[in-house]
PDB file of C-alpha atoms in Angstrom:
ATOM      1  CA  UNK A   1     -80.020 -15.649 -30.654  1.00  0.00           C
ATOM      2  CA  UNK A   2     -76.367 -15.435 -29.605  1.00  0.00           C
ATOM      3  CA  UNK A   3     -73.735 -17.979 -30.572  1.00  0.00           C
ATOM      4  CA  UNK A   4     -73.687 -19.281 -26.993  1.00  0.00           C
ATOM      5  CA  UNK A   5     -77.447 -19.875 -27.075  1.00  0.00           C
ATOM      6  CA  UNK A   6     -77.216 -21.524 -30.501  1.00  0.00           C
ATOM      7  CA  UNK A   7     -74.397 -23.780 -29.290  1.00  0.00           C
ATOM      8  CA  UNK A   8     -76.399 -24.746 -26.202  1.00  0.00           C
ATOM      9  CA  UNK A   9     -79.351 -25.734 -28.421  1.00  0.00           C
ATOM     10  CA  UNK A  10     -77.215 -28.106 -30.502  1.00  0.00           C
ATOM     11  CA  UNK A  11     -77.893 -31.832 -30.198  1.00  0.00           C
ATOM     12  CA  UNK A  12     -75.361 -33.887 -28.251  1.00  0.00           C
ATOM     13  CA  UNK A  13     -74.240 -35.653 -31.437  1.00  0.00           C
ATOM     14  CA  UNK A  14     -72.880 -32.344 -32.793  1.00  0.00           C
ATOM     15  CA  UNK A  15     -71.757 -30.542 -29.631  1.00  0.00           C
ATOM     16  CA  UNK A  16     -68.187 -31.862 -29.959  1.00  0.00           C
ATOM     17  CA  UNK A  17     -68.093 -30.810 -33.612  1.00  0.00           C
ATOM     18  CA  UNK A  18     -69.083 -27.264 -32.628  1.00  0.00           C
ATOM     19  CA  UNK A  19     -66.494 -27.183 -29.818  1.00  0.00           C
ATOM     20  CA  UNK A  20     -63.692 -28.492 -32.031  1.00  0.00           C
ATOM     21  CA  UNK A  21     -64.439 -27.157 -35.525  1.00  0.00           C
ATOM     22  CA  UNK A  22     -66.777 -24.267 -34.822  1.00  0.00           C
ATOM     23  CA  UNK A  23     -70.469 -23.578 -34.523  1.00  0.00           C
ATOM     24  CA  UNK A  24     -70.858 -22.658 -38.201  1.00  0.00           C
ATOM     25  CA  UNK A  25     -69.598 -26.100 -39.288  1.00  0.00           C
ATOM     26  CA  UNK A  26     -72.075 -27.833 -36.975  1.00  0.00           C
ATOM     27  CA  UNK A  27     -74.919 -25.655 -38.270  1.00  0.00           C
ATOM     28  CA  UNK A  28     -73.913 -26.415 -41.875  1.00  0.00           C
ATOM     29  CA  UNK A  29     -74.074 -30.137 -41.094  1.00  0.00           C
ATOM     30  CA  UNK A  30     -77.584 -29.708 -39.674  1.00  0.00           C
ATOM     31  CA  UNK A  31     -78.781 -27.662 -42.643  1.00  0.00           C
ATOM     32  CA  UNK A  32     -77.363 -30.095 -45.213  1.00  0.00           C
ATOM     33  CA  UNK A  33     -77.907 -33.453 -43.508  1.00  0.00           C
ATOM     34  CA  UNK A  34     -80.649 -32.826 -40.944  1.00  0.00           C
ATOM     35  CA  UNK A  35     -82.820 -35.884 -40.386  1.00  0.00           C
ATOM     36  CA  UNK A  36     -80.280 -38.282 -41.871  1.00  0.00           C
ATOM     37  CA  UNK A  37     -77.828 -40.845 -40.600  1.00  0.00           C
ATOM     38  CA  UNK A  38     -74.358 -40.080 -41.916  1.00  0.00           C
ATOM     39  CA  UNK A  39     -71.163 -42.123 -41.899  1.00  0.00           C
ATOM     40  CA  UNK A  40     -68.010 -40.066 -42.132  1.00  0.00           C
ATOM     41  CA  UNK A  41     -65.309 -41.847 -44.167  1.00  0.00           C
ATOM     42  CA  UNK A  42     -61.632 -41.816 -43.317  1.00  0.00           C
ATOM     43  CA  UNK A  43     -60.541 -40.839 -46.827  1.00  0.00           C
ATOM     44  CA  UNK A  44     -63.453 -39.245 -48.703  1.00  0.00           C
ATOM     45  CA  UNK A  45     -63.262 -38.415 -52.407  1.00  0.00           C
ATOM     46  CA  UNK A  46     -63.748 -34.835 -53.584  1.00  0.00           C
ATOM     47  CA  UNK A  47     -67.241 -35.775 -54.801  1.00  0.00           C
ATOM     48  CA  UNK A  48     -68.367 -37.283 -51.475  1.00  0.00           C
ATOM     49  CA  UNK A  49     -71.621 -35.637 -50.257  1.00  0.00           C
ATOM     50  CA  UNK A  50     -69.970 -34.334 -47.062  1.00  0.00           C
ATOM     51  CA  UNK A  51     -67.145 -32.659 -49.006  1.00  0.00           C
ATOM     52  CA  UNK A  52     -69.539 -31.228 -51.596  1.00  0.00           C
ATOM     53  CA  UNK A  53     -71.925 -29.867 -48.943  1.00  0.00           C
ATOM     54  CA  UNK A  54     -69.381 -28.422 -46.510  1.00  0.00           C
ATOM     55  CA  UNK A  55     -66.562 -27.478 -48.848  1.00  0.00           C
ATOM     56  CA  UNK A  56     -63.140 -29.099 -48.976  1.00  0.00           C
ATOM     57  CA  UNK A  57     -61.599 -27.526 -45.885  1.00  0.00           C
ATOM     58  CA  UNK A  58     -64.540 -28.042 -43.514  1.00  0.00           C
ATOM     59  CA  UNK A  59     -65.565 -31.336 -45.113  1.00  0.00           C
ATOM     60  CA  UNK A  60     -62.152 -32.959 -44.707  1.00  0.00           C
ATOM     61  CA  UNK A  61     -61.827 -31.567 -41.168  1.00  0.00           C
ATOM     62  CA  UNK A  62     -65.189 -33.079 -40.171  1.00  0.00           C
ATOM     63  CA  UNK A  63     -64.333 -36.415 -41.788  1.00  0.00           C
ATOM     64  CA  UNK A  64     -60.995 -36.486 -39.968  1.00  0.00           C
ATOM     65  CA  UNK A  65     -62.660 -35.600 -36.655  1.00  0.00           C
ATOM     66  CA  UNK A  66     -65.531 -38.102 -37.033  1.00  0.00           C
ATOM     67  CA  UNK A  67     -63.681 -40.823 -38.960  1.00  0.00           C
ATOM     68  CA  UNK A  68     -65.726 -44.006 -39.075  1.00  0.00           C
ATOM     69  CA  UNK A  69     -68.522 -42.556 -36.951  1.00  0.00           C
ATOM     70  CA  UNK A  70     -72.090 -43.192 -37.980  1.00  0.00           C
ATOM     71  CA  UNK A  71     -74.179 -40.413 -36.462  1.00  0.00           C
ATOM     72  CA  UNK A  72     -77.751 -39.271 -36.668  1.00  0.00           C
ATOM     73  CA  UNK A  73     -78.058 -35.576 -37.487  1.00  0.00           C
ATOM     74  CA  UNK A  74     -81.313 -34.165 -36.092  1.00  0.00           C
ATOM     75  CA  UNK A  75     -83.201 -31.802 -38.372  1.00  0.00           C
ATOM     76  CA  UNK A  76     -84.005 -29.395 -35.506  1.00  0.00           C
ATOM     77  CA  UNK A  77     -87.490 -28.615 -36.837  1.00  0.00           C
ATOM     78  CA  UNK A  78     -90.808 -28.699 -35.017  1.00  0.00           C
ATOM     79  CA  UNK A  79     -92.718 -31.971 -35.189  1.00  0.00           C
ATOM     80  CA  UNK A  80     -95.723 -32.439 -37.419  1.00  0.00           C
ATOM     81  CA  UNK A  81     -97.733 -35.357 -38.712  1.00  0.00           C
ATOM     82  CA  UNK A  82     -96.311 -36.526 -42.009  1.00  0.00           C
ATOM     83  CA  UNK A  83     -97.614 -40.081 -42.349  1.00  0.00           C
ATOM     84  CA  UNK A  84     -99.816 -39.364 -45.374  1.00  0.00           C
ATOM     85  CA  UNK A  85     -96.975 -37.496 -47.106  1.00  0.00           C
ATOM     86  CA  UNK A  86     -94.580 -40.365 -46.387  1.00  0.00           C
ATOM     87  CA  UNK A  87     -96.986 -42.934 -47.808  1.00  0.00           C
ATOM     88  CA  UNK A  88     -97.714 -40.829 -50.902  1.00  0.00           C
ATOM     89  CA  UNK A  89     -94.020 -40.288 -51.659  1.00  0.00           C
ATOM     90  CA  UNK A  90     -93.271 -43.950 -50.995  1.00  0.00           C
ATOM     91  CA  UNK A  91     -96.017 -44.959 -53.445  1.00  0.00           C
ATOM     92  CA  UNK A  92     -94.473 -42.567 -55.972  1.00  0.00           C
ATOM     93  CA  UNK A  93     -91.278 -44.628 -55.777  1.00  0.00           C
ATOM     94  CA  UNK A  94     -89.131 -42.357 -53.608  1.00  0.00           C
ATOM     95  CA  UNK A  95     -86.571 -43.862 -51.248  1.00  0.00           C
ATOM     96  CA  UNK A  96     -86.702 -43.251 -47.521  1.00  0.00           C
ATOM     97  CA  UNK A  97     -83.611 -41.041 -47.448  1.00  0.00           C
ATOM     98  CA  UNK A  98     -85.056 -38.891 -50.217  1.00  0.00           C
ATOM     99  CA  UNK A  99     -88.447 -38.741 -48.470  1.00  0.00           C
ATOM    100  CA  UNK A 100     -86.728 -37.587 -45.275  1.00  0.00           C
ATOM    101  CA  UNK A 101     -84.896 -34.862 -47.178  1.00  0.00           C
ATOM    102  CA  UNK A 102     -88.039 -33.698 -49.020  1.00  0.00           C
ATOM    103  CA  UNK A 103     -90.197 -33.558 -45.891  1.00  0.00           C
ATOM    104  CA  UNK A 104     -87.484 -32.268 -43.570  1.00  0.00           C
ATOM    105  CA  UNK A 105     -87.856 -35.145 -41.119  1.00  0.00           C
ATOM    106  CA  UNK A 106     -85.522 -37.928 -40.031  1.00  0.00           C
ATOM    107  CA  UNK A 107     -85.093 -41.250 -41.802  1.00  0.00           C
ATOM    108  CA  UNK A 108     -86.151 -42.916 -38.567  1.00  0.00           C
ATOM    109  CA  UNK A 109     -89.414 -40.992 -38.571  1.00  0.00           C
ATOM    110  CA  UNK A 110     -90.025 -41.910 -42.217  1.00  0.00           C
ATOM    111  CA  UNK A 111     -89.374 -45.564 -41.395  1.00  0.00           C
ATOM    112  CA  UNK A 112     -91.749 -45.432 -38.400  1.00  0.00           C
ATOM    113  CA  UNK A 113     -94.504 -43.760 -40.401  1.00  0.00           C
ATOM    114  CA  UNK A 114     -94.109 -46.128 -43.358  1.00  0.00           C
ATOM    115  CA  UNK A 115     -94.184 -49.220 -41.139  1.00  0.00           C
ATOM    116  CA  UNK A 116     -96.923 -48.015 -38.797  1.00  0.00           C
ATOM    117  CA  UNK A 117     -99.971 -50.269 -38.848  1.00  0.00           C
ATOM    118  CA  UNK A 118    -103.242 -48.725 -39.950  1.00  0.00           C
ATOM    119  CA  UNK A 119    -105.651 -48.139 -37.069  1.00  0.00           C
ATOM    120  CA  UNK A 120    -108.467 -50.729 -37.452  1.00  0.00           C
ATOM    121  CA  UNK A 121    -110.880 -48.486 -35.503  1.00  0.00           C
ATOM    122  CA  UNK A 122    -110.512 -45.604 -37.932  1.00  0.00           C
ATOM    123  CA  UNK A 123    -112.826 -45.655 -40.946  1.00  0.00           C
ATOM    124  CA  UNK A 124    -111.619 -44.696 -44.386  1.00  0.00           C
ATOM    125  CA  UNK A 125    -113.750 -41.719 -45.381  1.00  0.00           C
ATOM    126  CA  UNK A 126    -112.992 -42.082 -49.068  1.00  0.00           C
ATOM    127  CA  UNK A 127    -113.410 -45.840 -49.563  1.00  0.00           C
TER     128      UNK A 127
END
């Protein structure tokens, strides 16, 4: 896949980042924060997750470009059913952000799966 094709496949929330700071920076954001909602601070510390993940130069450039923005970073992976995994990890005491990172899905999807009502027409085979 060429860089032009990869840039075209980027989600709208990161297209401006790729245009301004480069495709590699946008792809790093997806690989590190895919499936999460991220707020980019105006003055991040050196130990801020964005700076740690992207490196100082790229991290500070992204924070300056997206100062104060709260964006959803899509994970860019194929969909699959993860409800049982979400419920199991939730019962194990994991937080929703951590569950999203472990399963490679978005926090929104984790929230939807965790809050989804059980189907009353479906019998529990193991009860």
